Tab-separated table of C-alpha atoms in Angstrom:
chain	number	residue	atom	x	y	z
N	1	UNK	CA	26.615	-7.520	-9.222
N	2	UNK	CA	23.989	-6.832	-11.827
N	3	UNK	CA	21.517	-4.019	-11.345
N	4	UNK	CA	18.676	-5.853	-9.601
N	5	UNK	CA	16.064	-3.281	-10.538
N	6	UNK	CA	13.669	-3.967	-13.345
N	7	UNK	CA	11.978	-1.372	-15.486
N	8	UNK	CA	9.266	0.260	-13.299
N	9	UNK	CA	6.672	0.059	-16.090
N	10	UNK	CA	7.300	-3.678	-16.420
N	11	UNK	CA	6.989	-4.139	-12.652
N	12	UNK	CA	3.790	-2.056	-12.635
N	13	UNK	CA	2.311	-4.094	-15.484
N	14	UNK	CA	3.172	-7.337	-13.666
N	15	UNK	CA	1.535	-6.066	-10.450
N	16	UNK	CA	-1.509	-5.193	-12.584
N	17	UNK	CA	-1.536	-8.743	-13.964
N	18	UNK	CA	-1.115	-10.128	-10.455
N	19	UNK	CA	-4.173	-8.215	-9.286
N	20	UNK	CA	-6.161	-9.526	-12.284
N	21	UNK	CA	-5.243	-13.046	-11.095
N	22	UNK	CA	-6.108	-12.431	-7.438
N	23	UNK	CA	-9.429	-10.786	-8.370
N	24	UNK	CA	-10.472	-13.525	-10.771
N	25	UNK	CA	-8.980	-16.715	-9.282
N	26	UNK	CA	-9.194	-15.964	-5.563
N	27	UNK	CA	-11.876	-13.229	-5.590
N	28	UNK	CA	-9.527	-11.064	-3.487
N	29	UNK	CA	-8.052	-7.617	-4.096
N	30	UNK	CA	-4.413	-6.834	-3.253
N	31	UNK	CA	-4.158	-5.395	0.256
N	32	UNK	CA	-1.770	-5.120	3.148
N	33	UNK	CA	-2.977	-3.161	6.142
N	34	UNK	CA	-5.914	-5.385	7.131
N	35	UNK	CA	-3.458	-8.250	7.590
N	36	UNK	CA	-1.206	-6.011	9.681
N	37	UNK	CA	-4.171	-5.010	11.868
N	38	UNK	CA	-4.956	-8.713	12.326
N	39	UNK	CA	-1.325	-9.301	13.305
N	40	UNK	CA	-1.541	-6.418	15.786
N	41	UNK	CA	-4.405	-8.277	17.466
N	42	UNK	CA	-2.179	-11.336	17.846
N	43	UNK	CA	0.571	-9.147	19.330
N	44	UNK	CA	-1.923	-7.602	21.745
N	45	UNK	CA	-2.862	-11.024	23.155
N	46	UNK	CA	0.003	-11.221	25.707
N	47	UNK	CA	-0.318	-7.507	26.569
N	48	UNK	CA	-4.071	-7.071	26.904
N	49	UNK	CA	-5.100	-10.690	27.464
N	50	UNK	CA	-7.273	-12.936	25.315
N	51	UNK	CA	-10.555	-11.705	26.823
N	52	UNK	CA	-9.917	-8.061	25.992
N	53	UNK	CA	-8.833	-8.868	22.430
N	54	UNK	CA	-11.862	-11.101	21.907
N	55	UNK	CA	-14.155	-8.399	23.298
N	56	UNK	CA	-12.755	-5.698	20.992
N	57	UNK	CA	-15.225	-4.837	18.234
N	58	UNK	CA	-12.524	-4.265	15.622
N	59	UNK	CA	-10.560	-7.473	16.217
N	60	UNK	CA	-13.764	-9.488	16.616
N	61	UNK	CA	-15.366	-8.331	13.354
N	62	UNK	CA	-13.015	-6.596	10.914
N	63	UNK	CA	-9.453	-7.712	11.640
N	64	UNK	CA	-9.709	-11.134	13.277
N	65	UNK	CA	-6.243	-12.237	14.465
N	66	UNK	CA	-6.009	-15.543	12.623
N	67	UNK	CA	-4.164	-17.217	9.749
N	68	UNK	CA	-6.311	-16.425	6.732
N	69	UNK	CA	-5.847	-15.094	3.199
N	70	UNK	CA	-4.830	-11.566	4.320
N	71	UNK	CA	-2.266	-12.603	6.924
N	72	UNK	CA	-0.763	-15.358	4.757
N	73	UNK	CA	-0.419	-12.836	1.934
N	74	UNK	CA	1.888	-10.862	4.259
N	75	UNK	CA	3.980	-13.987	4.859
N	76	UNK	CA	4.273	-14.412	1.100
N	77	UNK	CA	5.304	-10.780	0.646
N	78	UNK	CA	8.143	-11.176	3.151
N	79	UNK	CA	9.291	-14.408	1.472
N	80	UNK	CA	9.123	-12.879	-2.009
N	81	UNK	CA	11.175	-9.812	-1.096
N	82	UNK	CA	13.689	-12.020	0.730
N	83	UNK	CA	13.961	-14.320	-2.281
N	84	UNK	CA	14.491	-11.384	-4.630
N	85	UNK	CA	17.115	-9.790	-2.380
N	86	UNK	CA	19.003	-13.080	-1.963
N	87	UNK	CA	18.874	-13.885	-5.676
N	88	UNK	CA	20.422	-10.593	-6.665
N	89	UNK	CA	22.749	-10.427	-3.668
N	90	UNK	CA	21.421	-7.145	-2.265
N	91	UNK	CA	20.374	-8.487	1.145
N	92	UNK	CA	22.132	-6.214	3.623
N	93	UNK	CA	21.469	-5.351	7.247
N	94	UNK	CA	21.413	-1.559	7.305
N	95	UNK	CA	19.411	1.490	8.289
N	96	UNK	CA	21.149	4.123	6.157
N	97	UNK	CA	19.420	6.275	3.610
N	98	UNK	CA	20.746	9.322	1.815
N	99	UNK	CA	17.740	11.599	2.214
N	100	UNK	CA	17.459	10.952	5.962
N	101	UNK	CA	21.181	11.425	6.618
N	102	UNK	CA	21.252	14.725	4.679
N	103	UNK	CA	18.726	16.201	7.106
N	104	UNK	CA	19.212	14.363	10.380
N	105	UNK	CA	22.751	12.980	10.312
N	106	UNK	CA	23.993	9.399	10.570
N	107	UNK	CA	22.591	8.619	14.084
N	108	UNK	CA	21.022	5.155	13.962
N	109	UNK	CA	18.867	5.415	17.127
N	110	UNK	CA	17.380	8.662	15.802
N	111	UNK	CA	16.441	6.984	12.531
N	112	UNK	CA	15.006	3.896	14.210
N	113	UNK	CA	12.874	5.919	16.630
N	114	UNK	CA	11.545	8.036	13.747
N	115	UNK	CA	10.774	4.901	11.738
N	116	UNK	CA	8.942	3.395	14.715
N	117	UNK	CA	6.841	6.531	15.162
N	118	UNK	CA	6.228	6.683	11.416
N	119	UNK	CA	5.023	3.088	11.594
N	120	UNK	CA	2.556	3.888	14.385
N	121	UNK	CA	1.197	6.865	12.443
N	122	UNK	CA	1.005	5.154	9.041
N	123	UNK	CA	-0.956	2.136	10.236
N	124	UNK	CA	-3.342	4.223	12.317
N	125	UNK	CA	-3.998	6.290	9.197
N	126	UNK	CA	-4.362	3.202	7.036
N	127	UNK	CA	-6.925	1.639	9.348
N	128	UNK	CA	-8.866	4.885	9.714
N	129	UNK	CA	-8.990	5.184	5.928
N	130	UNK	CA	-9.696	1.427	5.645
N	131	UNK	CA	-6.788	0.794	3.294
N	132	UNK	CA	-3.247	1.685	2.323
N	133	UNK	CA	-1.223	2.191	-0.847
N	134	UNK	CA	-2.157	-1.365	-1.895
N	135	UNK	CA	-5.794	-1.648	-0.775
N	136	UNK	CA	-6.861	1.888	-1.715
N	137	UNK	CA	-3.995	3.040	-3.939
N	138	UNK	CA	-3.808	0.069	-6.297
N	139	UNK	CA	-6.914	-2.080	-5.733
N	140	UNK	CA	-9.279	0.828	-5.072
N	141	UNK	CA	-8.056	3.087	-7.874
N	142	UNK	CA	-8.053	0.311	-10.475
N	143	UNK	CA	-11.732	-0.386	-9.711
N	144	UNK	CA	-12.402	3.352	-10.059
N	145	UNK	CA	-13.498	3.493	-6.416
N	146	UNK	CA	-14.031	7.060	-5.221
N	147	UNK	CA	-12.499	6.090	-1.848
N	148	UNK	CA	-9.325	4.881	-3.605
N	149	UNK	CA	-8.769	8.066	-5.590
N	150	UNK	CA	-9.634	10.256	-2.605
N	151	UNK	CA	-7.052	8.357	-0.557
N	152	UNK	CA	-4.413	8.591	-3.297
N	153	UNK	CA	-4.783	12.362	-3.739
N	154	UNK	CA	-4.938	13.304	-0.052
N	155	UNK	CA	-2.060	10.953	0.836
N	156	UNK	CA	0.061	12.460	-1.924
N	157	UNK	CA	-0.659	16.055	-0.866
N	158	UNK	CA	0.030	15.261	2.777
N	159	UNK	CA	3.273	13.489	1.834
N	160	UNK	CA	4.514	16.461	-0.200
N	161	UNK	CA	3.832	18.827	2.688
N	162	UNK	CA	5.447	16.520	5.248
N	163	UNK	CA	8.523	15.981	3.048
N	164	UNK	CA	8.920	19.747	2.731
N	165	UNK	CA	8.760	20.203	6.504
N	166	UNK	CA	10.947	17.205	7.384
N	167	UNK	CA	13.563	17.144	4.651
N	168	UNK	CA	13.191	20.625	3.189
N	169	UNK	CA	16.660	21.782	4.206
N	170	UNK	CA	18.422	19.049	2.269
N	171	UNK	CA	16.930	20.240	-1.012
N	172	UNK	CA	19.022	23.395	-1.076
N	173	UNK	CA	22.235	21.389	-1.033
G	1	UNK	CA	-22.250	-16.488	-5.563
G	2	UNK	CA	-19.137	-18.339	-6.666
G	3	UNK	CA	-17.500	-17.014	-9.787
G	4	UNK	CA	-16.650	-19.505	-12.523
G	5	UNK	CA	-12.978	-18.540	-12.339
G	6	UNK	CA	-12.706	-18.262	-8.564
G	7	UNK	CA	-11.911	-21.927	-8.040
G	8	UNK	CA	-9.421	-21.276	-5.254
G	9	UNK	CA	-11.171	-22.135	-1.982
G	10	UNK	CA	-10.322	-23.700	1.371
G	11	UNK	CA	-6.689	-24.718	1.838
G	12	UNK	CA	-5.891	-23.916	-1.803
G	13	UNK	CA	-6.988	-20.330	-1.214
G	14	UNK	CA	-4.601	-20.092	1.737
G	15	UNK	CA	-1.700	-21.480	-0.275
G	16	UNK	CA	-2.534	-19.100	-3.093
G	17	UNK	CA	-2.284	-16.224	-0.584
G	18	UNK	CA	1.328	-17.169	0.122
G	19	UNK	CA	2.049	-17.592	-3.603
G	20	UNK	CA	0.416	-14.302	-4.637
G	21	UNK	CA	2.145	-12.524	-1.748
G	22	UNK	CA	5.461	-13.983	-2.814
G	23	UNK	CA	5.075	-12.585	-6.319
G	24	UNK	CA	4.014	-9.223	-4.883
G	25	UNK	CA	7.008	-9.016	-2.512
G	26	UNK	CA	9.373	-10.085	-5.283
G	27	UNK	CA	8.004	-7.410	-7.620
G	28	UNK	CA	8.109	-4.662	-4.975
G	29	UNK	CA	11.802	-5.356	-4.432
G	30	UNK	CA	12.646	-5.625	-8.139
G	31	UNK	CA	10.711	-2.429	-8.778
G	32	UNK	CA	13.017	-0.590	-6.389
G	33	UNK	CA	10.142	0.643	-4.215
G	34	UNK	CA	11.441	-1.071	-1.055
G	35	UNK	CA	13.999	1.752	-0.826
G	36	UNK	CA	13.586	4.640	1.658
G	37	UNK	CA	15.123	7.166	-0.735
G	38	UNK	CA	12.934	6.133	-3.679
G	39	UNK	CA	9.775	6.551	-1.572
G	40	UNK	CA	10.660	9.882	0.053
G	41	UNK	CA	12.042	11.421	-3.164
G	42	UNK	CA	8.656	10.796	-4.777
G	43	UNK	CA	7.204	13.442	-2.486
G	44	UNK	CA	10.042	15.817	-3.421
G	45	UNK	CA	9.476	15.211	-7.163
G	46	UNK	CA	13.008	13.835	-7.470
G	47	UNK	CA	12.187	10.162	-8.163
G	48	UNK	CA	9.115	8.978	-10.043
G	49	UNK	CA	9.569	5.196	-9.745
G	50	UNK	CA	6.576	4.807	-7.399
G	51	UNK	CA	4.265	6.733	-9.738
G	52	UNK	CA	5.389	4.695	-12.751
G	53	UNK	CA	4.823	1.396	-10.927
G	54	UNK	CA	1.490	2.396	-9.400
G	55	UNK	CA	-0.071	4.078	-12.432
G	56	UNK	CA	0.906	1.165	-14.710
G	57	UNK	CA	-0.504	-1.331	-12.200
G	58	UNK	CA	-3.734	0.675	-11.955
G	59	UNK	CA	-4.142	1.022	-15.736
G	60	UNK	CA	-3.293	-2.615	-16.581
G	61	UNK	CA	-5.177	-4.113	-13.630
G	62	UNK	CA	-8.104	-1.727	-14.098
G	63	UNK	CA	-8.709	-2.506	-17.766
G	64	UNK	CA	-8.161	-6.249	-17.209
G	65	UNK	CA	-10.548	-6.509	-14.286
G	66	UNK	CA	-13.138	-4.326	-16.033
G	67	UNK	CA	-13.139	-6.750	-18.976
G	68	UNK	CA	-13.465	-9.764	-16.643
G	69	UNK	CA	-16.180	-7.984	-14.656
G	70	UNK	CA	-18.078	-7.295	-17.867
G	71	UNK	CA	-18.083	-11.060	-18.544
G	72	UNK	CA	-19.124	-11.834	-14.927
G	73	UNK	CA	-15.717	-13.416	-14.344
G	74	UNK	CA	-14.598	-11.063	-11.582
G	75	UNK	CA	-16.291	-9.189	-8.762
G	76	UNK	CA	-15.554	-5.665	-7.629
G	77	UNK	CA	-14.541	-5.098	-4.012
G	78	UNK	CA	-15.280	-1.440	-3.424
G	79	UNK	CA	-14.396	0.200	-0.120
G	80	UNK	CA	-16.900	2.649	1.310
G	81	UNK	CA	-16.404	6.351	0.683
G	82	UNK	CA	-16.471	7.667	4.246
G	83	UNK	CA	-15.305	11.175	3.408
G	84	UNK	CA	-13.920	12.206	6.808
G	85	UNK	CA	-12.350	8.837	7.688
G	86	UNK	CA	-10.698	8.323	4.293
G	87	UNK	CA	-9.576	11.962	4.036
G	88	UNK	CA	-8.229	12.160	7.581
G	89	UNK	CA	-6.746	8.665	7.412
G	90	UNK	CA	-4.980	9.447	4.127
G	91	UNK	CA	-3.587	12.722	5.550
G	92	UNK	CA	-2.233	10.873	8.607
G	93	UNK	CA	-0.956	8.119	6.297
G	94	UNK	CA	1.014	10.624	4.200
G	95	UNK	CA	2.793	11.965	7.307
G	96	UNK	CA	3.582	8.407	8.415
G	97	UNK	CA	4.826	7.380	4.980
G	98	UNK	CA	7.353	10.214	4.777
G	99	UNK	CA	8.545	9.679	8.365
G	100	UNK	CA	8.693	5.897	8.028
G	101	UNK	CA	10.042	6.021	4.480
G	102	UNK	CA	7.892	3.114	3.354
G	103	UNK	CA	4.236	2.216	3.047
G	104	UNK	CA	2.895	-0.856	4.873
G	105	UNK	CA	3.551	-3.243	1.966
G	106	UNK	CA	6.922	-1.899	0.880
G	107	UNK	CA	7.967	-1.615	4.551
G	108	UNK	CA	7.207	-5.268	5.166
G	109	UNK	CA	9.109	-6.199	2.019
G	110	UNK	CA	12.037	-3.977	3.047
G	111	UNK	CA	12.274	-5.823	6.381
G	112	UNK	CA	13.014	-8.950	4.359
G	113	UNK	CA	15.867	-7.201	2.556
G	114	UNK	CA	17.619	-6.444	5.857
G	115	UNK	CA	16.400	-2.899	6.554
G	116	UNK	CA	16.463	-2.228	10.293
G	117	UNK	CA	14.468	0.997	10.013
G	118	UNK	CA	11.745	-0.936	8.185
G	119	UNK	CA	11.765	-3.438	11.061
G	120	UNK	CA	11.434	-0.670	13.679
G	121	UNK	CA	8.541	0.714	11.647
G	122	UNK	CA	6.911	-2.718	11.467
G	123	UNK	CA	6.899	-2.784	15.274
G	124	UNK	CA	5.407	0.705	15.119
G	125	UNK	CA	2.721	-0.448	12.676
G	126	UNK	CA	1.682	-3.229	15.045
G	127	UNK	CA	1.376	-0.642	17.832
G	128	UNK	CA	-0.598	1.583	15.445
G	129	UNK	CA	-2.937	-1.335	14.741
G	130	UNK	CA	-3.475	-1.876	18.469
G	131	UNK	CA	-4.113	1.856	18.937
G	132	UNK	CA	-6.742	1.802	16.194
G	133	UNK	CA	-8.495	-1.272	17.598
G	134	UNK	CA	-8.612	0.328	21.054
G	135	UNK	CA	-10.093	3.564	19.692
G	136	UNK	CA	-12.335	1.857	17.132
G	137	UNK	CA	-15.633	2.213	19.024
G	138	UNK	CA	-15.160	5.959	19.291
G	139	UNK	CA	-14.040	6.253	15.636
G	140	UNK	CA	-17.005	4.149	14.485
G	141	UNK	CA	-19.420	6.406	16.366
G	142	UNK	CA	-17.883	9.788	15.549
G	143	UNK	CA	-15.684	9.653	12.426
G	144	UNK	CA	-16.870	6.874	10.112
G	145	UNK	CA	-20.451	8.170	9.713
G	146	UNK	CA	-19.368	11.686	8.622
G	147	UNK	CA	-19.863	11.979	4.861
G	148	UNK	CA	-20.623	8.276	4.436
G	149	UNK	CA	-21.532	7.766	0.790
G	150	UNK	CA	-21.194	3.986	0.691
G	151	UNK	CA	-19.549	1.996	-2.090
G	152	UNK	CA	-19.276	4.760	-4.652
G	153	UNK	CA	-17.472	4.440	-8.003
G	154	UNK	CA	-16.314	7.203	-10.347
G	155	UNK	CA	-18.701	6.222	-13.204
G	156	UNK	CA	-21.659	6.816	-10.836
G	157	UNK	CA	-20.172	9.956	-9.319
G	158	UNK	CA	-19.411	11.509	-12.712
G	159	UNK	CA	-22.449	10.033	-14.487
G	160	UNK	CA	-20.254	8.647	-17.269
G	161	UNK	CA	-20.255	5.196	-18.910
G	162	UNK	CA	-17.722	2.659	-17.640
G	163	UNK	CA	-15.675	2.609	-20.831
G	164	UNK	CA	-15.280	6.395	-20.866
G	165	UNK	CA	-13.895	6.310	-17.324
G	166	UNK	CA	-11.455	3.514	-18.144
G	167	UNK	CA	-10.363	5.274	-21.338
G	168	UNK	CA	-9.876	8.398	-19.213
G	169	UNK	CA	-7.797	6.382	-16.757
G	170	UNK	CA	-5.466	5.137	-19.490
G	171	UNK	CA	-5.156	8.605	-21.053
G	172	UNK	CA	-4.442	10.097	-17.622
G	173	UNK	CA	-1.730	7.493	-16.952
G	174	UNK	CA	-0.116	8.264	-20.318
G	175	UNK	CA	-0.309	12.001	-19.574
G	176	UNK	CA	1.331	11.526	-16.169
G	177	UNK	CA	4.117	9.437	-17.736
G	178	UNK	CA	4.742	12.165	-20.322
G	179	UNK	CA	4.959	14.820	-17.580
G	180	UNK	CA	7.277	12.618	-15.536
G	181	UNK	CA	9.632	12.126	-18.477
G	182	UNK	CA	9.702	15.859	-19.087
G	183	UNK	CA	10.587	16.442	-15.418
G	184	UNK	CA	13.276	13.743	-15.538
G	185	UNK	CA	14.864	15.318	-18.601
G	186	UNK	CA	15.045	18.685	-16.865
G	187	UNK	CA	16.745	17.242	-13.775
């Protein structure tokens, strides 16, 4: 099996070109978390009922649960990653990662619960900030938006601190 | 106002979303950033892949879109600088990213490569989205208005011409890459 990874500078440049295309041809920036918030509205339908979802200010105005550019972009992202993984033969059902195992051992349930909680936290943060690593980090920063750079710096600082607290022990090894 | 280049509308726009997303997902996987270890080691200064990908994307995309914008061929989409919401949200986001091991985009892409932890986190993200929607009225009344400076850009904030800021961006990216290579050599 060939090394599937491309040079990170090449990949970065291609993502930059991709955002030039989406900005100019579709008048859309790259972004992820709005689409996920829209999807969360769709998932809330059977739990909360259609009336409650429709009456919610956020789902009614900002993140309407529907198939539109943002949600279809997510579908494309899944397909693209799947295609890449299949093409280079790296598709593998697994939950192992070296850094996690060094600190917390090989327990799968432990890892999955932590990932679930991390998912809850990350999307709440992304919606509060109105963007994620794509919407603020790439699209915002490349337009020299103050919100983008503020997000990037604070996220990075918070990540460093959290990594120290969570995985600090494994660094001594 | 419709831009001369923005000819994708209606159903074509929706198809383009799938196509653009497909390229994005493909690139995230090829870039190696759909990997838990690559993401978390960034915050331990042990792996700089994410920084290389992001800073190159920002520099290339930034200069390209600035040129198009100067010719009225692209529009900016600036998100509001709500100091407290962006600051607090980013701090929460950083905790989530290190615990999850992915960001929302790379997590979604990692699900498609067979990662079960990414899938568990995707379920978590949907719950997080529901939690935000349910608390939105309170957030909108109490958090969003604190330090709301509107759609602010660095050239306005710093009082510098556009081209100086973009030149600064490129120089900064080059400087970061130089530092990263120095750190990689040491390791």
